[in-house]
Amino acid sequence: MNKSAVKKIAVLTSGGDAPGMNAALRAVVRTANHYDIECFGVREGYNGLINDDFTKMGPRSVKNIIGAGGTILRSARSLEFKTKEGRQKAYDNCVKHGIDGLVCIGGDGTFTGAKIFNEEFGIKVIGVPGTIDNDIFGTDNTIGYDTALNTAMDAIDKIRDTATSHNRVFFVEVMGRDAGFIALNSGLATGAVDILIPEKKDSIEDLFATFERAEKAGKSSSIVVVAEGEQLGSIYDLAKATKAGFPDYDIRVAILGHIQRGGSPSCADRVLASRLGFGAVVGLMKGKTNVMAGLQSNNLVFTPFEEAIKKHNEINQELMLLSEILAI
Ligand code: F6P
């Protein structure tokens, strides 16, 4: 490779953690080492930049973490980094350590901070998409999404067992503040009778019509998967409204919550994280900045932060239709 545009880089994980962040970190550290670039880990996201919490990392600092959940660097949603004073402190610490490139592993909040930091101080920054929500434009999948999906699927399968035994209707909430990717795919994979997501305009009438069709078809138990960010109402509101419409139904609510954020990353997430961590370092070496490394159609691509944050991957309408057809 030609002369590198960076000599000393720092890497951090920020925002909601996601399985595979450690695998991405490992890839960043080992790629840097391979190309003779010094690498520092920054603890607790942008707070570590502000509080000067840097630690020199080498290939052995990331041993045995490819399969570990969470992030050994720890993560935070830094409020101080949202202030100009906070970012100034962060920049001063980068200068102190001679950092000329930064890899930020996280989601859209992380990239928003990275973009401002780059624009204010000119330090080269590359993002690596790590969030279970899969709500980042410029990559087919985000790191952690596949693992979270499988966790949700396993949990819903278990709920299915007890729902069937008791002829019950379950409303199951999965994560996704603004996005329904986990709900749609875990719902399809577990045969949910209905899937409610923020990207689709849902109505209680449609939900009731689905229950009626299910009943007619002889279904004795049902699961409705609801994304956290569903606009129609909270999962408890939906359960209450359903009880009012169908007094005979024995209804239960289950919120899967943060269980979806933990656990050992799947093979797909480990491979994705390794490729993107590598891509981020190579991107910095080539002088790229203010972009996110992503995989599209199995190719490494770089998307400007601006687009990655503002644009959205569309929900696949075919999957939506398929889940409706196959559920009953
Ligand atoms: O962005 C990932 C995510 O897990 C969302 O799905 C969820 O809404 C949010 O983080 C929860 O954040 P926190 O862990 O801060 O409560």
mmCIF file of C-alpha atoms and ligand atoms in Angstrom:
data_model
loop_
_atom_site.group_PDB
_atom_site.id
_atom_site.type_symbol
_atom_site.label_atom_id
_atom_site.label_comp_id
_atom_site.label_asym_id
_atom_site.label_seq_id
_atom_site.Cartn_x
_atom_site.Cartn_y
_atom_site.Cartn_z
ATOM 1 C CA MET A 1 0.000 0.000 0.000
ATOM 2 C CA ASN A 2 1.182 3.583 -0.723
ATOM 3 C CA LYS A 3 2.183 5.863 2.109
ATOM 4 C CA SER A 4 -0.562 5.994 4.745
ATOM 5 C CA ALA A 5 -2.469 9.228 5.396
ATOM 6 C CA VAL A 6 -2.564 8.380 9.116
ATOM 7 C CA LYS A 7 0.099 7.278 11.598
ATOM 8 C CA LYS A 8 -1.687 7.150 14.935
ATOM 9 C CA ILE A 9 -5.361 6.326 15.238
ATOM 10 C CA ALA A 10 -7.884 5.991 18.031
ATOM 11 C CA VAL A 11 -10.950 3.778 18.118
ATOM 12 C CA LEU A 12 -14.072 3.984 20.267
ATOM 13 C CA THR A 13 -17.471 2.346 20.634
ATOM 14 C CA SER A 14 -20.418 4.633 21.292
ATOM 15 C CA GLY A 15 -24.205 4.606 21.672
ATOM 16 C CA GLY A 16 -26.198 1.432 22.317
ATOM 17 C CA ASP A 17 -23.825 -1.528 22.324
ATOM 18 C CA ALA A 18 -24.250 -4.291 19.753
ATOM 19 C CA PRO A 19 -22.912 -7.846 19.484
ATOM 20 C CA GLY A 20 -19.898 -7.728 17.183
ATOM 21 C CA MET A 21 -18.497 -4.404 18.398
ATOM 22 C CA ASN A 22 -15.585 -6.330 19.939
ATOM 23 C CA ALA A 23 -14.960 -8.135 16.668
ATOM 24 C CA ALA A 24 -14.860 -4.761 14.892
ATOM 25 C CA LEU A 25 -12.456 -3.387 17.496
ATOM 26 C CA ARG A 26 -10.224 -6.414 17.078
ATOM 27 C CA ALA A 27 -10.168 -5.886 13.320
ATOM 28 C CA VAL A 28 -9.278 -2.189 13.694
ATOM 29 C CA VAL A 29 -6.444 -2.887 16.135
ATOM 30 C CA ARG A 30 -4.954 -5.785 14.179
ATOM 31 C CA THR A 31 -5.253 -4.060 10.802
ATOM 32 C CA ALA A 32 -3.524 -0.996 12.240
ATOM 33 C CA ASN A 33 -0.776 -3.190 13.662
ATOM 34 C CA HIS A 34 -0.369 -4.950 10.312
ATOM 35 C CA TYR A 35 0.226 -1.622 8.565
ATOM 36 C CA ASP A 36 2.472 -0.189 11.332
ATOM 37 C CA ILE A 37 -0.061 2.332 12.527
ATOM 38 C CA GLU A 38 -0.190 3.057 16.245
ATOM 39 C CA CYS A 39 -3.610 2.426 17.763
ATOM 40 C CA PHE A 40 -5.280 3.705 20.937
ATOM 41 C CA GLY A 41 -8.561 2.470 22.393
ATOM 42 C CA VAL A 42 -10.777 5.129 23.937
ATOM 43 C CA ARG A 43 -13.012 4.048 26.822
ATOM 44 C CA GLU A 44 -16.723 4.844 27.117
ATOM 45 C CA GLY A 45 -17.259 6.443 23.744
ATOM 46 C CA TYR A 46 -16.840 10.178 23.323
ATOM 47 C CA ASN A 47 -16.620 10.585 27.113
ATOM 48 C CA GLY A 48 -13.234 8.884 26.939
ATOM 49 C CA LEU A 49 -12.014 11.411 24.382
ATOM 50 C CA ILE A 50 -13.144 14.236 26.682
ATOM 51 C CA ASN A 51 -11.763 12.650 29.878
ATOM 52 C CA ASP A 52 -8.482 11.534 28.306
ATOM 53 C CA ASP A 53 -9.256 7.848 28.831
ATOM 54 C CA PHE A 54 -6.958 6.441 26.125
ATOM 55 C CA THR A 55 -5.160 3.132 26.210
ATOM 56 C CA LYS A 56 -2.506 1.903 23.806
ATOM 57 C CA MET A 57 -3.693 -1.258 22.038
ATOM 58 C CA GLY A 58 -1.832 -3.968 20.220
ATOM 59 C CA PRO A 59 -2.761 -7.340 18.738
ATOM 60 C CA ARG A 60 -2.695 -9.042 22.165
ATOM 61 C CA SER A 61 -5.052 -6.466 23.726
ATOM 62 C CA VAL A 62 -7.821 -7.855 21.550
ATOM 63 C CA LYS A 63 -7.148 -11.559 22.006
ATOM 64 C CA ASN A 64 -10.182 -13.804 22.508
ATOM 65 C CA ILE A 65 -12.745 -11.066 22.022
ATOM 66 C CA ILE A 66 -14.066 -11.923 18.569
ATOM 67 C CA GLY A 67 -16.876 -13.969 20.151
ATOM 68 C CA ALA A 68 -17.538 -11.742 23.145
ATOM 69 C CA GLY A 69 -20.745 -9.722 23.464
ATOM 70 C CA GLY A 70 -20.831 -6.094 24.603
ATOM 71 C CA THR A 71 -17.742 -3.954 24.107
ATOM 72 C CA ILE A 72 -14.522 -4.208 26.127
ATOM 73 C CA LEU A 73 -14.027 -0.469 25.566
ATOM 74 C CA ARG A 74 -17.482 0.145 27.064
ATOM 75 C CA SER A 75 -19.930 2.548 25.537
ATOM 76 C CA ALA A 76 -21.824 5.716 26.403
ATOM 77 C CA ARG A 77 -24.230 8.216 24.932
ATOM 78 C CA SER A 78 -22.140 11.297 25.736
ATOM 79 C CA LEU A 79 -24.072 14.462 26.509
ATOM 80 C CA GLU A 80 -20.888 16.503 26.938
ATOM 81 C CA PHE A 81 -19.750 15.726 23.409
ATOM 82 C CA LYS A 82 -22.885 17.485 22.186
ATOM 83 C CA THR A 83 -21.397 20.742 23.496
ATOM 84 C CA LYS A 84 -18.679 22.765 21.747
ATOM 85 C CA GLU A 85 -16.648 22.838 25.004
ATOM 86 C CA GLY A 86 -16.789 19.056 25.278
ATOM 87 C CA ARG A 87 -15.636 18.586 21.699
ATOM 88 C CA GLN A 88 -12.813 21.094 22.244
ATOM 89 C CA LYS A 89 -11.549 19.014 25.215
ATOM 90 C CA ALA A 90 -11.842 15.889 23.059
ATOM 91 C CA TYR A 91 -9.820 17.499 20.287
ATOM 92 C CA ASP A 92 -7.155 18.761 22.715
ATOM 93 C CA ASN A 93 -6.698 15.202 23.981
ATOM 94 C CA CYS A 94 -6.388 13.883 20.429
ATOM 95 C CA VAL A 95 -3.682 16.462 19.763
ATOM 96 C CA LYS A 96 -1.939 15.531 23.033
ATOM 97 C CA HIS A 97 -1.721 11.898 21.908
ATOM 98 C CA GLY A 98 -0.851 12.787 18.305
ATOM 99 C CA ILE A 99 -4.026 11.138 16.951
ATOM 100 C CA ASP A 100 -4.581 11.873 13.265
ATOM 101 C CA GLY A 101 -7.456 9.472 12.585
ATOM 102 C CA LEU A 102 -10.468 8.243 14.517
ATOM 103 C CA VAL A 103 -12.655 5.148 14.061
ATOM 104 C CA CYS A 104 -16.108 5.510 15.639
ATOM 105 C CA ILE A 105 -18.122 2.315 16.002
ATOM 106 C CA GLY A 106 -21.800 3.014 16.661
ATOM 107 C CA GLY A 107 -25.099 4.169 15.206
ATOM 108 C CA ASP A 108 -26.573 7.383 13.857
ATOM 109 C CA GLY A 109 -26.024 9.387 17.070
ATOM 110 C CA THR A 110 -22.364 8.358 16.994
ATOM 111 C CA PHE A 111 -22.028 9.422 13.360
ATOM 112 C CA THR A 112 -23.739 12.753 13.992
ATOM 113 C CA GLY A 113 -21.095 13.487 16.642
ATOM 114 C CA ALA A 114 -18.279 12.236 14.395
ATOM 115 C CA LYS A 115 -19.407 14.451 11.516
ATOM 116 C CA ILE A 116 -19.499 17.607 13.643
ATOM 117 C CA PHE A 117 -16.113 16.738 15.168
ATOM 118 C CA ASN A 118 -14.568 16.340 11.726
ATOM 119 C CA GLU A 119 -16.110 19.531 10.422
ATOM 120 C CA GLU A 120 -14.995 21.569 13.438
ATOM 121 C CA PHE A 121 -11.452 20.297 13.843
ATOM 122 C CA GLY A 122 -10.552 18.571 10.596
ATOM 123 C CA ILE A 123 -9.468 15.336 12.268
ATOM 124 C CA LYS A 124 -10.068 12.368 9.945
ATOM 125 C CA VAL A 125 -13.002 10.244 11.085
ATOM 126 C CA ILE A 126 -14.478 7.010 9.751
ATOM 127 C CA GLY A 127 -17.592 5.325 11.089
ATOM 128 C CA VAL A 128 -18.351 1.635 11.480
ATOM 129 C CA PRO A 129 -22.085 0.861 11.761
ATOM 130 C CA GLY A 130 -22.689 -1.009 15.012
ATOM 131 C CA THR A 131 -26.322 -1.082 16.141
ATOM 132 C CA ILE A 132 -28.883 -3.839 16.435
ATOM 133 C CA ASP A 133 -31.552 -1.649 14.798
ATOM 134 C CA ASN A 134 -30.154 -1.894 11.237
ATOM 135 C CA ASP A 135 -31.346 1.656 10.651
ATOM 136 C CA ILE A 136 -28.244 3.008 8.926
ATOM 137 C CA PHE A 137 -28.144 3.837 5.239
ATOM 138 C CA GLY A 138 -25.071 2.746 3.269
ATOM 139 C CA THR A 139 -24.763 -0.824 4.493
ATOM 140 C CA ASP A 140 -27.032 -3.810 3.896
ATOM 141 C CA ASN A 141 -26.660 -4.847 7.526
ATOM 142 C CA THR A 142 -25.322 -3.190 10.644
ATOM 143 C CA ILE A 143 -23.109 -5.052 13.098
ATOM 144 C CA GLY A 144 -25.240 -6.724 15.770
ATOM 145 C CA TYR A 145 -28.450 -6.879 13.779
ATOM 146 C CA ASP A 146 -28.145 -10.533 12.777
ATOM 147 C CA THR A 147 -27.373 -11.614 16.345
ATOM 148 C CA ALA A 148 -30.241 -9.563 17.762
ATOM 149 C CA LEU A 149 -32.586 -11.049 15.179
ATOM 150 C CA ASN A 150 -31.620 -14.568 16.183
ATOM 151 C CA THR A 151 -32.003 -13.722 19.866
ATOM 152 C CA ALA A 152 -35.470 -12.325 19.195
ATOM 153 C CA MET A 153 -36.366 -15.351 17.083
ATOM 154 C CA ASP A 154 -35.267 -17.804 19.810
ATOM 155 C CA ALA A 155 -37.239 -15.901 22.441
ATOM 156 C CA ILE A 156 -40.388 -15.722 20.306
ATOM 157 C CA ASP A 157 -40.108 -19.445 19.519
ATOM 158 C CA LYS A 158 -40.181 -20.079 23.256
ATOM 159 C CA ILE A 159 -43.164 -17.811 23.711
ATOM 160 C CA ARG A 160 -44.842 -19.735 20.896
ATOM 161 C CA ASP A 161 -44.564 -22.957 22.929
ATOM 162 C CA THR A 162 -46.435 -21.555 25.883
ATOM 163 C CA ALA A 163 -48.891 -19.604 23.680
ATOM 164 C CA THR A 164 -49.862 -22.850 21.961
ATOM 165 C CA SER A 165 -50.194 -24.788 25.222
ATOM 166 C CA HIS A 166 -52.612 -22.217 26.627
ATOM 167 C CA ASN A 167 -54.437 -21.062 23.461
ATOM 168 C CA ARG A 168 -53.216 -17.538 24.164
ATOM 169 C CA VAL A 169 -52.600 -14.366 22.207
ATOM 170 C CA PHE A 170 -49.204 -12.825 22.881
ATOM 171 C CA PHE A 171 -48.074 -9.330 22.048
ATOM 172 C CA VAL A 172 -44.270 -9.392 21.899
ATOM 173 C CA GLU A 173 -42.287 -6.161 21.770
ATOM 174 C CA VAL A 174 -38.887 -6.192 20.108
ATOM 175 C CA MET A 175 -36.346 -3.359 19.974
ATOM 176 C CA GLY A 176 -36.276 -0.692 17.293
ATOM 177 C CA ARG A 177 -36.959 2.847 18.397
ATOM 178 C CA ASP A 178 -37.491 4.152 14.879
ATOM 179 C CA ALA A 179 -37.095 1.048 12.755
ATOM 180 C CA GLY A 180 -39.017 -2.165 12.222
ATOM 181 C CA PHE A 181 -36.296 -4.379 10.759
ATOM 182 C CA ILE A 182 -35.988 -6.619 13.821
ATOM 183 C CA ALA A 183 -39.783 -6.858 14.136
ATOM 184 C CA LEU A 184 -40.401 -7.654 10.478
ATOM 185 C CA ASN A 185 -37.747 -10.325 10.147
ATOM 186 C CA SER A 186 -38.195 -11.977 13.536
ATOM 187 C CA GLY A 187 -41.959 -11.890 12.984
ATOM 188 C CA LEU A 188 -41.634 -13.525 9.590
ATOM 189 C CA ALA A 189 -39.255 -16.128 10.982
ATOM 190 C CA THR A 190 -41.599 -17.080 13.830
ATOM 191 C CA GLY A 191 -44.901 -17.006 11.962
ATOM 192 C CA ALA A 192 -46.340 -13.965 13.738
ATOM 193 C CA VAL A 193 -49.980 -13.400 12.832
ATOM 194 C CA ASP A 194 -49.314 -9.667 12.554
ATOM 195 C CA ILE A 195 -46.259 -7.416 12.642
ATOM 196 C CA LEU A 196 -46.588 -3.785 13.652
ATOM 197 C CA ILE A 197 -43.750 -1.441 12.694
ATOM 198 C CA PRO A 198 -43.273 2.331 12.656
ATOM 199 C CA GLU A 199 -42.635 2.464 8.891
ATOM 200 C CA LYS A 200 -46.174 1.231 8.149
ATOM 201 C CA LYS A 201 -49.430 2.955 9.006
ATOM 202 C CA ASP A 202 -51.276 0.429 11.174
ATOM 203 C CA SER A 203 -54.845 0.565 12.451
ATOM 204 C CA ILE A 204 -56.675 -1.276 15.184
ATOM 205 C CA GLU A 205 -59.333 -2.217 12.593
ATOM 206 C CA ASP A 206 -56.706 -3.992 10.461
ATOM 207 C CA LEU A 207 -55.353 -5.778 13.521
ATOM 208 C CA PHE A 208 -58.852 -6.949 14.484
ATOM 209 C CA ALA A 209 -59.510 -8.082 10.912
ATOM 210 C CA THR A 210 -56.348 -10.189 11.107
ATOM 211 C CA PHE A 211 -57.527 -11.792 14.359
ATOM 212 C CA GLU A 212 -60.877 -12.574 12.726
ATOM 213 C CA ARG A 213 -59.202 -14.176 9.724
ATOM 214 C CA ALA A 214 -56.953 -16.182 12.030
ATOM 215 C CA GLU A 215 -59.936 -17.396 14.039
ATOM 216 C CA LYS A 216 -61.803 -18.409 10.875
ATOM 217 C CA ALA A 217 -58.768 -20.327 9.724
ATOM 218 C CA GLY A 218 -58.838 -22.289 12.984
ATOM 219 C CA LYS A 219 -55.867 -20.721 14.724
ATOM 220 C CA SER A 220 -56.092 -21.244 18.461
ATOM 221 C CA SER A 221 -53.144 -19.095 19.505
ATOM 222 C CA SER A 222 -51.373 -16.116 17.976
ATOM 223 C CA ILE A 223 -48.329 -13.951 18.290
ATOM 224 C CA VAL A 224 -48.242 -10.284 17.290
ATOM 225 C CA VAL A 225 -44.753 -8.839 17.033
ATOM 226 C CA VAL A 226 -44.607 -5.118 17.767
ATOM 227 C CA ALA A 227 -41.615 -2.849 17.181
ATOM 228 C CA GLU A 228 -40.730 -0.617 20.109
ATOM 229 C CA GLY A 229 -41.327 2.477 17.963
ATOM 230 C CA GLU A 230 -44.806 1.440 16.742
ATOM 231 C CA GLN A 231 -46.982 4.516 16.292
ATOM 232 C CA LEU A 232 -50.412 2.967 16.910
ATOM 233 C CA GLY A 233 -49.831 2.804 20.665
ATOM 234 C CA SER A 234 -47.837 1.093 23.351
ATOM 235 C CA ILE A 235 -47.909 -2.674 23.503
ATOM 236 C CA TYR A 236 -50.096 -2.423 26.620
ATOM 237 C CA ASP A 237 -52.576 -0.148 24.792
ATOM 238 C CA LEU A 238 -52.747 -2.658 21.958
ATOM 239 C CA ALA A 239 -53.319 -5.572 24.334
ATOM 240 C CA LYS A 240 -56.022 -3.618 26.190
ATOM 241 C CA ALA A 241 -57.805 -2.630 22.981
ATOM 242 C CA THR A 242 -57.697 -6.240 21.785
ATOM 243 C CA LYS A 243 -59.153 -7.495 25.063
ATOM 244 C CA ALA A 244 -61.996 -4.982 24.663
ATOM 245 C CA GLY A 245 -62.642 -6.169 21.085
ATOM 246 C CA PHE A 246 -62.204 -9.889 21.837
ATOM 247 C CA PRO A 247 -63.184 -10.456 25.492
ATOM 248 C CA ASP A 248 -62.678 -14.221 25.182
ATOM 249 C CA TYR A 249 -59.015 -13.912 24.279
ATOM 250 C CA ASP A 250 -56.479 -14.803 26.947
ATOM 251 C CA ILE A 251 -53.854 -12.142 26.245
ATOM 252 C CA ARG A 252 -50.305 -11.735 27.506
ATOM 253 C CA VAL A 253 -47.604 -9.153 26.846
ATOM 254 C CA ALA A 254 -43.860 -9.851 26.648
ATOM 255 C CA ILE A 255 -41.192 -7.192 26.187
ATOM 256 C CA LEU A 256 -37.893 -8.702 25.097
ATOM 257 C CA GLY A 257 -35.859 -5.566 25.872
ATOM 258 C CA HIS A 258 -32.101 -5.506 26.315
ATOM 259 C CA ILE A 259 -31.677 -9.268 26.049
ATOM 260 C CA GLN A 260 -31.552 -8.451 22.318
ATOM 261 C CA ARG A 261 -28.428 -6.331 22.764
ATOM 262 C CA GLY A 262 -26.326 -8.981 24.502
ATOM 263 C CA GLY A 263 -24.742 -12.308 23.735
ATOM 264 C CA SER A 264 -22.024 -13.715 21.550
ATOM 265 C CA PRO A 265 -22.170 -12.351 17.979
ATOM 266 C CA SER A 266 -23.357 -14.644 15.205
ATOM 267 C CA CYS A 267 -20.959 -15.800 12.500
ATOM 268 C CA ALA A 268 -22.431 -13.248 10.077
ATOM 269 C CA ASP A 269 -21.844 -10.425 12.576
ATOM 270 C CA ARG A 270 -18.269 -11.517 13.306
ATOM 271 C CA VAL A 271 -17.438 -11.587 9.606
ATOM 272 C CA LEU A 272 -19.188 -8.279 8.922
ATOM 273 C CA ALA A 273 -17.454 -6.611 11.879
ATOM 274 C CA SER A 274 -14.064 -7.937 10.785
ATOM 275 C CA ARG A 275 -14.537 -6.647 7.243
ATOM 276 C CA LEU A 276 -15.771 -3.225 8.322
ATOM 277 C CA GLY A 277 -13.095 -2.763 11.011
ATOM 278 C CA PHE A 278 -10.469 -3.586 8.387
ATOM 279 C CA GLY A 279 -12.199 -1.309 5.862
ATOM 280 C CA ALA A 280 -12.260 1.617 8.277
ATOM 281 C CA VAL A 281 -8.495 1.516 8.848
ATOM 282 C CA VAL A 282 -7.733 1.080 5.156
ATOM 283 C CA GLY A 283 -10.116 3.972 4.413
ATOM 284 C CA LEU A 284 -8.274 6.238 6.865
ATOM 285 C CA MET A 285 -4.950 5.207 5.368
ATOM 286 C CA LYS A 286 -6.241 6.275 1.954
ATOM 287 C CA GLY A 287 -7.202 9.668 3.366
ATOM 288 C CA LYS A 288 -10.948 9.095 3.520
ATOM 289 C CA THR A 289 -12.872 11.015 6.142
ATOM 290 C CA ASN A 290 -16.419 11.943 7.209
ATOM 291 C CA VAL A 291 -17.637 8.621 5.801
ATOM 292 C CA MET A 292 -18.939 5.323 7.074
ATOM 293 C CA ALA A 293 -17.603 1.944 5.970
ATOM 294 C CA GLY A 294 -20.394 -0.416 4.942
ATOM 295 C CA LEU A 295 -21.051 -3.584 2.993
ATOM 296 C CA GLN A 296 -23.443 -3.406 0.065
ATOM 297 C CA SER A 297 -23.993 -6.496 -2.076
ATOM 298 C CA ASN A 298 -20.928 -7.973 -0.379
ATOM 299 C CA ASN A 299 -18.683 -5.059 -1.427
ATOM 300 C CA LEU A 300 -16.930 -2.625 0.886
ATOM 301 C CA VAL A 301 -18.309 0.882 0.265
ATOM 302 C CA PHE A 302 -17.917 4.278 1.915
ATOM 303 C CA THR A 303 -20.956 6.486 2.414
ATOM 304 C CA PRO A 304 -20.782 10.116 3.588
ATOM 305 C CA PHE A 305 -22.020 10.483 7.196
ATOM 306 C CA GLU A 306 -24.570 12.986 5.938
ATOM 307 C CA GLU A 307 -26.282 10.303 3.835
ATOM 308 C CA ALA A 308 -25.792 7.474 6.339
ATOM 309 C CA ILE A 309 -27.641 9.507 8.972
ATOM 310 C CA LYS A 310 -30.354 11.118 6.864
ATOM 311 C CA LYS A 311 -31.316 8.432 4.385
ATOM 312 C CA HIS A 312 -33.085 5.230 5.361
ATOM 313 C CA ASN A 313 -33.030 1.670 4.135
ATOM 314 C CA GLU A 314 -36.543 0.935 2.920
ATOM 315 C CA ILE A 315 -38.613 -1.805 4.513
ATOM 316 C CA ASN A 316 -38.944 -4.635 2.003
ATOM 317 C CA GLN A 317 -42.631 -4.619 1.009
ATOM 318 C CA GLU A 318 -42.343 -8.135 -0.367
ATOM 319 C CA LEU A 319 -41.348 -9.395 3.076
ATOM 320 C CA MET A 320 -44.302 -7.584 4.595
ATOM 321 C CA LEU A 321 -46.708 -9.232 2.149
ATOM 322 C CA LEU A 322 -45.031 -12.611 2.562
ATOM 323 C CA SER A 323 -45.411 -12.503 6.324
ATOM 324 C CA GLU A 324 -49.142 -11.745 5.918
ATOM 325 C CA ILE A 325 -49.681 -14.569 3.427
ATOM 326 C CA LEU A 326 -47.720 -17.193 5.356
ATOM 327 C CA ALA A 327 -48.988 -16.395 8.846
ATOM 328 C CA ILE A 328 -52.486 -17.803 8.409
HETATM 329 O O1 F6P B 1 -30.320 1.854 19.222
HETATM 330 C C1 F6P B 1 -30.317 0.598 19.768
HETATM 331 C C2 F6P B 1 -31.376 0.468 20.823
HETATM 332 O O2 F6P B 1 -31.269 -0.807 21.400
HETATM 333 C C3 F6P B 1 -32.815 0.726 20.371
HETATM 334 O O3 F6P B 1 -33.399 -0.356 19.723
HETATM 335 C C4 F6P B 1 -33.470 1.073 21.675
HETATM 336 O O4 F6P B 1 -34.609 1.855 21.450
HETATM 337 C C5 F6P B 1 -32.408 1.836 22.403
HETATM 338 O O5 F6P B 1 -31.182 1.408 21.868
HETATM 339 C C6 F6P B 1 -32.407 1.659 23.892
HETATM 340 O O6 F6P B 1 -31.430 2.464 24.437
HETATM 341 P P1 F6P B 1 -30.955 2.390 25.950
HETATM 342 O O7 F6P B 1 -30.152 1.144 26.124
HETATM 343 O O8 F6P B 1 -30.142 3.611 26.143
HETATM 344 O O9 F6P B 1 -32.189 2.339 26.778
#
